[in-house]
Short mmCIF file of C-alpha atoms and ligand atoms in Angstrom, two decimals:
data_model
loop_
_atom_site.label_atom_id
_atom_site.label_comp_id
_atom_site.label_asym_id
_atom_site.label_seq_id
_atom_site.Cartn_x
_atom_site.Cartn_y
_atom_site.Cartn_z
CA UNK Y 882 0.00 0.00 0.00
CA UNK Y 883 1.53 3.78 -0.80
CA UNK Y 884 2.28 6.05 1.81
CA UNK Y 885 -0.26 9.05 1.31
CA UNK Y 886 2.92 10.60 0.39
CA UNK Y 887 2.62 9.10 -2.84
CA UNK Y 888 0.47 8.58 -6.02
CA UNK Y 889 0.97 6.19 -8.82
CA UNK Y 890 2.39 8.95 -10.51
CA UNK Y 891 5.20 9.18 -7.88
CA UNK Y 892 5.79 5.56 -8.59
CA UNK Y 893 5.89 5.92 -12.48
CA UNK Y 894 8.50 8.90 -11.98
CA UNK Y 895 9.90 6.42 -9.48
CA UNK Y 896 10.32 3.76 -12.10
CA UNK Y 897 11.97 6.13 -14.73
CA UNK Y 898 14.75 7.39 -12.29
CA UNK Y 899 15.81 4.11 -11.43
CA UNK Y 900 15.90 3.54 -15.03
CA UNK Y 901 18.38 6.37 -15.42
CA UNK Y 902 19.94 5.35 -12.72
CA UNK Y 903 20.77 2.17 -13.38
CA UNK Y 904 21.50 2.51 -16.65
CA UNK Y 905 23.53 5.97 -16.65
CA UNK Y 906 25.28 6.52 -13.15
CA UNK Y 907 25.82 3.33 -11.37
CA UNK Y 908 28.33 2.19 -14.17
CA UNK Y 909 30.65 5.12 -13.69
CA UNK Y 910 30.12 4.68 -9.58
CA UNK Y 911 33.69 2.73 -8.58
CA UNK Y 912 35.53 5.51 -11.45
CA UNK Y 913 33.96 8.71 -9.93
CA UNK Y 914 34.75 6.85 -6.39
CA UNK Y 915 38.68 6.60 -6.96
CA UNK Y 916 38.22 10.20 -8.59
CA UNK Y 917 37.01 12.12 -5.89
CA UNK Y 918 34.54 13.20 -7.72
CA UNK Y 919 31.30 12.60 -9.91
CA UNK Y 920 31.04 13.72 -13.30
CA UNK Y 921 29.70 17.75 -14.10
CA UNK Y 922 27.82 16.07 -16.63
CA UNK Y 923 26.10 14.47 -14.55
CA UNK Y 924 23.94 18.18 -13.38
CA UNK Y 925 23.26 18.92 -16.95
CA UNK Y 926 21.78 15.82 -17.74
CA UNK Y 927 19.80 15.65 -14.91
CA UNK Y 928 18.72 18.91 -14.89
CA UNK Y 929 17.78 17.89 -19.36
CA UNK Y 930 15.42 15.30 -17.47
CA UNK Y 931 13.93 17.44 -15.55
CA UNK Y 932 15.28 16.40 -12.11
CA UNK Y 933 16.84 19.55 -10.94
CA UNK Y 934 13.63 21.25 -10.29
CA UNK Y 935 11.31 18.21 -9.47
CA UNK Y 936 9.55 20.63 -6.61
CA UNK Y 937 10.03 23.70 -8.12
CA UNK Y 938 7.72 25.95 -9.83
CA UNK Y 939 6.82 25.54 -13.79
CA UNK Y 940 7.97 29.06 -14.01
CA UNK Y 941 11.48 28.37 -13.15
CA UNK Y 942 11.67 25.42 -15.42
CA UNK Y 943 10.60 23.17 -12.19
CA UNK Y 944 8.26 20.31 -12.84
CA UNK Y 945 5.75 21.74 -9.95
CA UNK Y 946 6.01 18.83 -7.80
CA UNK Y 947 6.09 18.19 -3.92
CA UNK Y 948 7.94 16.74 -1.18
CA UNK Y 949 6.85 13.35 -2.84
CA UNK Y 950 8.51 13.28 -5.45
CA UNK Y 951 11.62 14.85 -3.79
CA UNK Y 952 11.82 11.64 -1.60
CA UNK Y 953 11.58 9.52 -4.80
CA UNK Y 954 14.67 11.27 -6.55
CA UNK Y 955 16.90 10.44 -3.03
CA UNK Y 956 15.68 7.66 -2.46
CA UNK Y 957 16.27 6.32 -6.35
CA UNK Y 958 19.73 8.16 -6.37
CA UNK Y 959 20.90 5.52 -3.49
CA UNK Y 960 20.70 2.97 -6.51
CA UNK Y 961 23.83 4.32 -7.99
CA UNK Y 962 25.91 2.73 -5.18
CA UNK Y 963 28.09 5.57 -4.60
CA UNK Y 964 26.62 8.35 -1.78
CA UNK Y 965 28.85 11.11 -2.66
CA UNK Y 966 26.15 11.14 -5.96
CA UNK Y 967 23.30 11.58 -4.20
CA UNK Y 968 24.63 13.90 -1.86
CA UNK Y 969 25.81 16.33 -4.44
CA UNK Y 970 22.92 16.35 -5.93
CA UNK Y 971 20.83 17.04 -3.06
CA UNK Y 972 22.83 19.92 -2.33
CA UNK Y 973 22.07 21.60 -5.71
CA UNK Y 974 18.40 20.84 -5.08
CA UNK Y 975 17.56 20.51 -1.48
CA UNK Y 976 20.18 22.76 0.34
CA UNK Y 977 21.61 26.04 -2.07
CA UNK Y 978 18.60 26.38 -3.76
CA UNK Y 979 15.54 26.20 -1.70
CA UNK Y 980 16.52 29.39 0.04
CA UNK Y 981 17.27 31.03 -3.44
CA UNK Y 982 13.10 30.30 -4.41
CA UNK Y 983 11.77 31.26 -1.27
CA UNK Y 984 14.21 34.65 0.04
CA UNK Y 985 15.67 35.32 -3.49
CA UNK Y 986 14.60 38.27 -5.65
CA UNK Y 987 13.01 37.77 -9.41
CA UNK Y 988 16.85 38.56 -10.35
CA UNK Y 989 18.55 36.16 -7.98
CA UNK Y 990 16.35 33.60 -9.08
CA UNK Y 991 16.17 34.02 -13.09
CA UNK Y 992 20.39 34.48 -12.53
CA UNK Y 993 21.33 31.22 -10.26
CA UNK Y 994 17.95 29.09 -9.74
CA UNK Y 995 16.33 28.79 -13.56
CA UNK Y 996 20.33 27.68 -14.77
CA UNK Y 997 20.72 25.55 -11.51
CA UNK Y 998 17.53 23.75 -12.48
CA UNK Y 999 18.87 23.60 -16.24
CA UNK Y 1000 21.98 21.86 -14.74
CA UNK Y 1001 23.54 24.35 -16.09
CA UNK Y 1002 25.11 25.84 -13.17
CA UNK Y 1003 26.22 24.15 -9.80
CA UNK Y 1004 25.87 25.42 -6.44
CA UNK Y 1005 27.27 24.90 -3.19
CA UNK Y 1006 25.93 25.56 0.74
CA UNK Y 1007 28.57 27.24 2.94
CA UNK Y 1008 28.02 27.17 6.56
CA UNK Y 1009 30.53 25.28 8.46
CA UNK Y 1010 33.62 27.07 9.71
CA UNK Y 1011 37.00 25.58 10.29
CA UNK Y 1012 36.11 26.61 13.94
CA UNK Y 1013 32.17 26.89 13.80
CA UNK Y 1014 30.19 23.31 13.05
CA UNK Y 1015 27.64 22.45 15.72
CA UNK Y 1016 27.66 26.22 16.60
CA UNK Y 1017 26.47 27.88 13.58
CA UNK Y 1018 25.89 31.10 15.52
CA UNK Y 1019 29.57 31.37 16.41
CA UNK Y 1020 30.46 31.55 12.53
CA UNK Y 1021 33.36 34.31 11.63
CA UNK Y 1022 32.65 35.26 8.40
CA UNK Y 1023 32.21 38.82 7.85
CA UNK Y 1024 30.36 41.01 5.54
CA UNK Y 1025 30.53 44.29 5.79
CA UNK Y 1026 29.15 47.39 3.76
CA UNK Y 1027 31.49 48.81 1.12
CA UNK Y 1028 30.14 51.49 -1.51
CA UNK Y 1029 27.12 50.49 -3.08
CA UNK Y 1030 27.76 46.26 -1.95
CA UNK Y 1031 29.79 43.76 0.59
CA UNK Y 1032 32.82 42.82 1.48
CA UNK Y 1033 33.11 39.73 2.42
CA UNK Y 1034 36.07 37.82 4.27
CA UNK Y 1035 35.89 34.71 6.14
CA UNK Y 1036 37.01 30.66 6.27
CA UNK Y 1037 34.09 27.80 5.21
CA UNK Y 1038 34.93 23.59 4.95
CA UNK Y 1039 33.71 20.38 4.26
CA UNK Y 1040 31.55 22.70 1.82
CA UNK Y 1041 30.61 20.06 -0.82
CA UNK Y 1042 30.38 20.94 -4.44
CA UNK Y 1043 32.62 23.94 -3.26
CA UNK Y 1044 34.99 22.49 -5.74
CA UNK Y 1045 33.15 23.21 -8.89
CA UNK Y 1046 30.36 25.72 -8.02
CA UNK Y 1047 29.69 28.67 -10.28
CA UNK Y 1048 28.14 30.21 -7.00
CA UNK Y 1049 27.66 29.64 -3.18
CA UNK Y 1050 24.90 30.35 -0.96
CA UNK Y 1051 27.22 31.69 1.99
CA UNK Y 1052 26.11 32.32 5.54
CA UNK Y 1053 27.70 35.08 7.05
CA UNK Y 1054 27.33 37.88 9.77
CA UNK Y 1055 26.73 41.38 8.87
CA UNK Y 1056 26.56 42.62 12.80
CA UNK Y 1057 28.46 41.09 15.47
CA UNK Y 1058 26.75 43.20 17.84
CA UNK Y 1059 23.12 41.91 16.62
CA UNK Y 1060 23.36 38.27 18.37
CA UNK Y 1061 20.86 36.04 16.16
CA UNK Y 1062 19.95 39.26 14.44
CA UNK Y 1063 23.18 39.87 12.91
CA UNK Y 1064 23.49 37.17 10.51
CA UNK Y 1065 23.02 37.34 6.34
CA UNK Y 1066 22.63 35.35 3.38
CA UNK Y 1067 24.38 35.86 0.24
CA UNK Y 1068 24.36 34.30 -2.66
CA UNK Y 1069 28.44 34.74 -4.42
CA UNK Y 1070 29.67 34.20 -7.54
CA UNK Y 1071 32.96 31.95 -6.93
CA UNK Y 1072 34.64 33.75 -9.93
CA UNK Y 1073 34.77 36.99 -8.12
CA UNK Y 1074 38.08 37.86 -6.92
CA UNK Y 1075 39.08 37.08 -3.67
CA UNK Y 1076 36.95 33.44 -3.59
CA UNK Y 1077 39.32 30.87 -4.07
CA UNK Y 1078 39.01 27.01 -2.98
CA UNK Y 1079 42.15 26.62 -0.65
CA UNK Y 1080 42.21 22.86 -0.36
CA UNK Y 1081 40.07 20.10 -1.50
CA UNK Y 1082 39.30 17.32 1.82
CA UNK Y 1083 40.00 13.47 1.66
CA UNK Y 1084 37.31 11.83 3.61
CA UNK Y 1085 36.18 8.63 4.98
CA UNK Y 1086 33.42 8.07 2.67
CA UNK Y 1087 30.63 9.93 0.14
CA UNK Y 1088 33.96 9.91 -2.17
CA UNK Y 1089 32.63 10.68 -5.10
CA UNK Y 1090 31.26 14.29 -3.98
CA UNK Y 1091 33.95 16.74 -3.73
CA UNK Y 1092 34.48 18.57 -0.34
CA UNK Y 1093 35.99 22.11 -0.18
CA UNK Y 1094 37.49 24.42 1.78
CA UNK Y 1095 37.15 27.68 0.62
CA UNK Y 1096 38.57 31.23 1.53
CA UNK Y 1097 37.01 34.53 0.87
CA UNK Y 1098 39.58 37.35 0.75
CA UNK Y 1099 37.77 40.56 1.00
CA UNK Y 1100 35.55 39.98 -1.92
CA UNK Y 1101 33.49 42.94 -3.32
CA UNK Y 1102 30.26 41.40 -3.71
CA UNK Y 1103 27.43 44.02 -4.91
CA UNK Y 1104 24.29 44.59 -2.95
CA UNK Y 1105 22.25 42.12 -5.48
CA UNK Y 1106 24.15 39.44 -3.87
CA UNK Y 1107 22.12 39.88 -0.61
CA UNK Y 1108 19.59 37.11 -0.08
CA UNK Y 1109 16.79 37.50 1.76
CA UNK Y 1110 16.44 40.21 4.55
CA UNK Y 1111 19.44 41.73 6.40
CA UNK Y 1112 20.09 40.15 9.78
CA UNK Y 1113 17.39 37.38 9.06
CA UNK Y 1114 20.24 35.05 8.34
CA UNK Y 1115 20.02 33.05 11.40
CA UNK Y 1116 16.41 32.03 10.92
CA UNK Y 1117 16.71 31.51 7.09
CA UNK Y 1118 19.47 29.05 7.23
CA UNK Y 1119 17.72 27.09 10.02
CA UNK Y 1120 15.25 26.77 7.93
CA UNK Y 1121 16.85 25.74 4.94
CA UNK Y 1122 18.90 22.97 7.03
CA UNK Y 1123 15.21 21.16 7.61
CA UNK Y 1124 14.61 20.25 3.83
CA UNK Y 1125 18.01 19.51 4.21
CA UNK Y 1126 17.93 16.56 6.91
CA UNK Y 1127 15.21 15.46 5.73
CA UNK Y 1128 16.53 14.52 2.82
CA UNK Y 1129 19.26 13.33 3.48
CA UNK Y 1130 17.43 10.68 5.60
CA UNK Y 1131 15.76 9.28 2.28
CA UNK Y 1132 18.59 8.85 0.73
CA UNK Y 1133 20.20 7.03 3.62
CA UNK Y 1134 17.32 5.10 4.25
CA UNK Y 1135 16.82 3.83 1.15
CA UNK Y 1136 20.35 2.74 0.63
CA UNK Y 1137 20.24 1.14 3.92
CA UNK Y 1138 17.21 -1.36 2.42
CA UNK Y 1139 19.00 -1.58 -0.83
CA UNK Y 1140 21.85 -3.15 1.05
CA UNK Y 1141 19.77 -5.12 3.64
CA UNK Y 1142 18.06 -6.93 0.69
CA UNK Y 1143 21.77 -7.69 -1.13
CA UNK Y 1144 22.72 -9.08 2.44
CA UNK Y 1145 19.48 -11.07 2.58
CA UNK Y 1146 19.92 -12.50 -0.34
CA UNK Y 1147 23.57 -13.39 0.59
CA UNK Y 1148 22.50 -15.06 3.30
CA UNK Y 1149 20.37 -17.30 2.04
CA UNK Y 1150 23.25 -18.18 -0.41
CA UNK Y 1151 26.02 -18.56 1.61
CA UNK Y 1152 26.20 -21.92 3.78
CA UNK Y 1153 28.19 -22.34 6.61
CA UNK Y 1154 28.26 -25.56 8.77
CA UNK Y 1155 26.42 -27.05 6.29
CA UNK Y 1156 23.22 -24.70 6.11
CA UNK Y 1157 22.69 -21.03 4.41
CA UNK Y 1158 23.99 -18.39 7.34
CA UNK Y 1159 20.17 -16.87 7.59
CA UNK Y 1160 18.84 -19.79 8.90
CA UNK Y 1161 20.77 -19.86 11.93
CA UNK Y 1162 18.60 -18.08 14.51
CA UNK Y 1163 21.01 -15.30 15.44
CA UNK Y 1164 20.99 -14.21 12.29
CA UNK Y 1165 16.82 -14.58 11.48
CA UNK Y 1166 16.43 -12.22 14.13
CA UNK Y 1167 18.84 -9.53 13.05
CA UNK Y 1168 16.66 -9.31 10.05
CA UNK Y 1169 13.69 -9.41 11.98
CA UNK Y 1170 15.05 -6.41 13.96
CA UNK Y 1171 17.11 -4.68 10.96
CA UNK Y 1172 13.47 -4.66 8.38
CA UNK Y 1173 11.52 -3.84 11.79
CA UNK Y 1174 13.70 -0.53 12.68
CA UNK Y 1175 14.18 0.68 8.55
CA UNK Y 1176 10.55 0.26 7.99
CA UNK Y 1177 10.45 2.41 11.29
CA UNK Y 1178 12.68 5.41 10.15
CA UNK Y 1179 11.21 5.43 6.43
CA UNK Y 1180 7.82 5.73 7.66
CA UNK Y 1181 8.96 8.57 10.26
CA UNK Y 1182 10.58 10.10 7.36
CA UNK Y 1183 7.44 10.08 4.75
CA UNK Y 1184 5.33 11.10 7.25
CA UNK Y 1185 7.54 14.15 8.43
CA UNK Y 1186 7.49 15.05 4.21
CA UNK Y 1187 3.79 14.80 4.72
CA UNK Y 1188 3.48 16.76 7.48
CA UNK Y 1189 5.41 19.69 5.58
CA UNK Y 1190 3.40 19.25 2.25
CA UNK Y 1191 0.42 19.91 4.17
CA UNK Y 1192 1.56 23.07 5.72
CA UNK Y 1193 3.52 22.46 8.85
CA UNK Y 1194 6.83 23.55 10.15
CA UNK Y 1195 7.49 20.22 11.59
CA UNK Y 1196 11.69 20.63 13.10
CA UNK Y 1197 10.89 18.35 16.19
CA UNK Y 1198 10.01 15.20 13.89
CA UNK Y 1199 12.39 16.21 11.17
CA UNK Y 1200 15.35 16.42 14.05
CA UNK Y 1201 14.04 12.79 15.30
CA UNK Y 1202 13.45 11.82 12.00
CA UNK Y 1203 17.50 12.31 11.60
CA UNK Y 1204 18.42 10.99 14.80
CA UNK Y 1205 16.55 8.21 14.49
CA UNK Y 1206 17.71 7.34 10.94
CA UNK Y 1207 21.42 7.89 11.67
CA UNK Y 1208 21.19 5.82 14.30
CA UNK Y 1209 19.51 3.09 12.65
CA UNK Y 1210 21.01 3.09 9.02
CA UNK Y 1211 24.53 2.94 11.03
CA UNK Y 1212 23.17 -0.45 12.45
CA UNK Y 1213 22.25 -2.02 10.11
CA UNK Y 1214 25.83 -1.23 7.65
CA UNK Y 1215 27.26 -2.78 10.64
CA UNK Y 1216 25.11 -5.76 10.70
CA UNK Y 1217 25.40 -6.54 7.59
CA UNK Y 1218 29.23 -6.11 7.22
CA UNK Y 1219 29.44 -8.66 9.72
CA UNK Y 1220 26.73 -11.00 7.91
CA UNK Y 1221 28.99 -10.95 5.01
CA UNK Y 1222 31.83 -11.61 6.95
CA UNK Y 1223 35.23 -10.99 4.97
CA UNK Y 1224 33.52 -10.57 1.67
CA UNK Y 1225 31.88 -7.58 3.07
CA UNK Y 1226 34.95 -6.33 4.31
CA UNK Y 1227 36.84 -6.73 1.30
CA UNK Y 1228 36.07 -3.65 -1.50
CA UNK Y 1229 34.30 -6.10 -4.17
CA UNK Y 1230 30.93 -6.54 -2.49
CA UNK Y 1231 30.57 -2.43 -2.15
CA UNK Y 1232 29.59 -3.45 1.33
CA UNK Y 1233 32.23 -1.24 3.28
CA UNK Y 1234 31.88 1.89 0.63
CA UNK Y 1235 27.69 1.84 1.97
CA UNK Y 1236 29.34 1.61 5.61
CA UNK Y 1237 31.25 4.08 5.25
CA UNK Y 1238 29.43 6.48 2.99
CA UNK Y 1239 26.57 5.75 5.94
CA UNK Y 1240 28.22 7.33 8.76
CA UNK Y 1241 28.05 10.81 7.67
CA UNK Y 1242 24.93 10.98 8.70
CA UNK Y 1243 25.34 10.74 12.07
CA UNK Y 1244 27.46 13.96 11.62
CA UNK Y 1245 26.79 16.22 8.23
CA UNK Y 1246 23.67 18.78 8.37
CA UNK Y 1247 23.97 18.59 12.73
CA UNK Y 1248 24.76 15.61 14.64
CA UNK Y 1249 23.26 13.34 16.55
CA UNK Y 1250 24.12 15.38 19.68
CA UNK Y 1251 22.59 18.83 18.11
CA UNK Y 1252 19.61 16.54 17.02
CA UNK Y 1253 19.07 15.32 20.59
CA UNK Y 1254 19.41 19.67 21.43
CA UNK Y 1255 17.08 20.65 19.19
CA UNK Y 1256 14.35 17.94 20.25
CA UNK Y 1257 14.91 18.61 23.93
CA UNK Y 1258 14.27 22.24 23.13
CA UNK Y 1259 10.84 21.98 21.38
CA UNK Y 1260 10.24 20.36 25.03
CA UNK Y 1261 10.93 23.19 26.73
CA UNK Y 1262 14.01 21.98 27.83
C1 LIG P 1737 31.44 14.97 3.98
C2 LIG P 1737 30.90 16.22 4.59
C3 LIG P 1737 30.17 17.09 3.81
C4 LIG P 1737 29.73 18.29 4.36
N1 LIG P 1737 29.07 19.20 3.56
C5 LIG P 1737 28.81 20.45 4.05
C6 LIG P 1737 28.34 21.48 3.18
O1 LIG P 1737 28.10 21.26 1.98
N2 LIG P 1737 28.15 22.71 3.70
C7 LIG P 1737 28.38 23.01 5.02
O2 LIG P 1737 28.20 24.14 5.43
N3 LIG P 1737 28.83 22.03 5.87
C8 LIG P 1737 29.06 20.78 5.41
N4 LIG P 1737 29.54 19.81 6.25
C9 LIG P 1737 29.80 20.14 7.64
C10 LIG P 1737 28.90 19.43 8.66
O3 LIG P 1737 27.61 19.93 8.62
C11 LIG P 1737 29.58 19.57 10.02
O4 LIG P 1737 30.71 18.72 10.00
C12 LIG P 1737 28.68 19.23 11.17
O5 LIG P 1737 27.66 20.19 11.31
C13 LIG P 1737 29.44 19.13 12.50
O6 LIG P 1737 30.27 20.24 12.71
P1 LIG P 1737 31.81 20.03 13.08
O7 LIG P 1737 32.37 19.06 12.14
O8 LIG P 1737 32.45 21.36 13.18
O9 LIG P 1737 31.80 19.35 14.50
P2 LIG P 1737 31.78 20.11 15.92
O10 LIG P 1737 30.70 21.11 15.94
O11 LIG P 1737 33.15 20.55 16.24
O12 LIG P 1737 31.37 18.91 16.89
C14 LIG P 1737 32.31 17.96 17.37
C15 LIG P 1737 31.59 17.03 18.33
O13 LIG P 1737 31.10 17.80 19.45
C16 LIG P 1737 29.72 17.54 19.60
N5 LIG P 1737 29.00 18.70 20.11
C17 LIG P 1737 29.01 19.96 19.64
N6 LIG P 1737 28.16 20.73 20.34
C18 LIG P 1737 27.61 19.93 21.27
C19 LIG P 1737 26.65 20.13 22.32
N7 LIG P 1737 26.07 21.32 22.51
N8 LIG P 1737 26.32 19.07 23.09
C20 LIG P 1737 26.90 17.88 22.91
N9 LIG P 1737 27.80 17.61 21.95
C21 LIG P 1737 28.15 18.63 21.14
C22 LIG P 1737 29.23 17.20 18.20
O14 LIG P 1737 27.98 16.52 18.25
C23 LIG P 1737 30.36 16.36 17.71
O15 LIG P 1737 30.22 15.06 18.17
C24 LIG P 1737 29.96 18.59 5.73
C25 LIG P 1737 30.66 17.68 6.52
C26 LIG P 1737 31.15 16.51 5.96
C27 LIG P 1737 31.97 15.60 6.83
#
């Protein structure tokens, strides 16, 4: 039975992604793994099919769609076996540009969202600080008024896509003085002198997205470049960081079935002591428990997309939606490592790049410690 989440319209644009999918992007997964990065190509054809925009308005060359079909893209991207993918994409359409349609002006958006839709131009998300994560408020980079525009100066890292962007949606403080009231969006063009990506970040897992650290050297950037409201900053990028987890979950979701089913079947296949692994006991039961808690966190997740289709602001369920998921999805990776004993251990069976690729989200877009905050403080806590 479908979620209410979903029509069989979300399921026939369901089918067609994991066509692509399959057929285009999981080939080139292990290559764009050992490169550190997934193809550009990849944005412009995506954004030729129409998935760049999937819940964006006709007008901006969006296919008018909803949270629905949002879920379906992330959760179909998992299929390409490499996370980095889906995680680069998201942060073209779930992270830089959500902001950009709701606080942007008719200029920002026919300039950076209609060509980021098109594919045409990628965007990255810079919050994090070399010495602000969890503690977005303490943040250090500065804009201040020069002539008619900014100046803007300031560290960001682990900014993916910061590698390749044409432009960054950049979180910055315009008033020190102002507390959560002295914070700004901008949205910069990377060519403009003084942006320049200082390093690029070897990482754990998610190879195949690129992860930046970039510097901003007193750039001018003109007063166009101001998104949203001065000194609503604060409150826009918490915001934007909701469609943000909650995506992410999806995608993590979703590859954590795809590779409970592989390790399913494995164990059926693989005998030890003369019978298949699964039907030893011990192991029934971890897939008892494994389907029981995914089924748990997807439906948590759809119904937290529901709740925000139909109007509401829901952070509490989105932050437990993340915890939960992080939580769980971690889990099961290591569950099913050890079902597949060395094999999964060894690079062939793509086992350990899932594991790996699955522990950023116990960290990336707040961790499991600022999810835990954030629900404690919608109790009044
Ligand atoms: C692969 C990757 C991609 C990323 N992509 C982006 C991106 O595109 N754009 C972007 O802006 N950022 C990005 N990030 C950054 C990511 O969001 C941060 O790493 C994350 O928010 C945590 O911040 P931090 O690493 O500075 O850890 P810290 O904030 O230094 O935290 C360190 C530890 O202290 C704990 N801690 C902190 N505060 C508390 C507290 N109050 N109570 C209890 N424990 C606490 C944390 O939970 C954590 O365990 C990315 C990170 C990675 C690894």
């Amino acid at each position: 039975m479908l979620h209410p989440l979903f029509t069989p319209e979300h399921e026939e644009l369901r089918t067609s992604i994991r066509q692509f999918v399959e057929s285009e992007l999981a080939p080139h997964a292990l290559e764009w793994e050992r490169e550190g990065r997934f193809s550009d190509w990849v944005f412009k054809r995506m954004g030729d099919l129409g998935l760049l925009g999937l819940r964006y308005p006709l007008a901006y060359g969006g296919q008018g769609g909803d949270w629905g079909h949002a879920i379906v893209l992330a959760e179909e991207l998992a299929r390409c076996g490499s996370g980095g993918l889906g995680m680069g994409v998201a942060v073209q359409t779930e992270m830089a540009t959500p902001p950009i349609l709701k606080f942007g002006t008719e200029e920002q958006k026919q300039r950076w969202l209609v060509p980021a839709i098109r594919g045409e131009k990628i965007l990255c998300l810079g919050i994090t600080e070399p010495d602000a994560g969890s503690d977005v408020a303490n943040i250090q980079t500065t804009a201040k008024r020069s002539g008619s525009g900014f100046a803007i100066t300031g560290r960001k890292t682990f900014i993916t896509n910061g590698a390749r962007a044409h432009a960054c949606l950049l979180v910055t403080r315009t008033d020190k003085s102002a507390g959560h009231e002295g914070f700004s969006l901008f949205v910069v063009d990377t060519d403009l002198p003084g942006f320049s990506v200082s390093r690029e970040l070897d990482k754990l897992g998610m190879r195949s997205s690129d992860t930046a650290e970039l510097v901003l050297d007193d750039v001018p950037v003109p007063g166009e470049a101001l998104l949203g409201e001065e000194g609503k900053g604060f409150m826009e990028i918490m915001w934007e960081l909701q469609g943000e987890r909650l995506i992410g979950v999806a995608g993590s979701v979703a590859g954590a079935w795809l590779v409970f089913r592989r390790t399913l079947e494995y164990a059926g296949e693989r005998h030890a002591f003369g019978r298949p692994i699964g039907s030893f006991q011990v192991n029934r039961h971890k897939f008892a428990e494994m389907a029981t808690e995914l089924e748990a966190a997807r439906q948590l997740a759809y119904d937290t997309a529901l709740a925000w289709e139909r109007g509401e602001y829901p952070v509490a369920q989105i932050s437990m939606a993340k915890l939960f998921a992080g939580l769980v999805v971690n889990r099961v990776m290591n569950t099913c490592m050890q079902l597949f004993g060395g094999y999964g251990y060894a690079t062939q069976a793509g086992i350990e790049r899932a594991w790996r690729d699955a522990r950023l989200l116990r960290i990336g877009a707040g961790t499991d410690e600022v999810m835990r905050e954030v629900i404690a403080k919608t109790m009044g806590l």
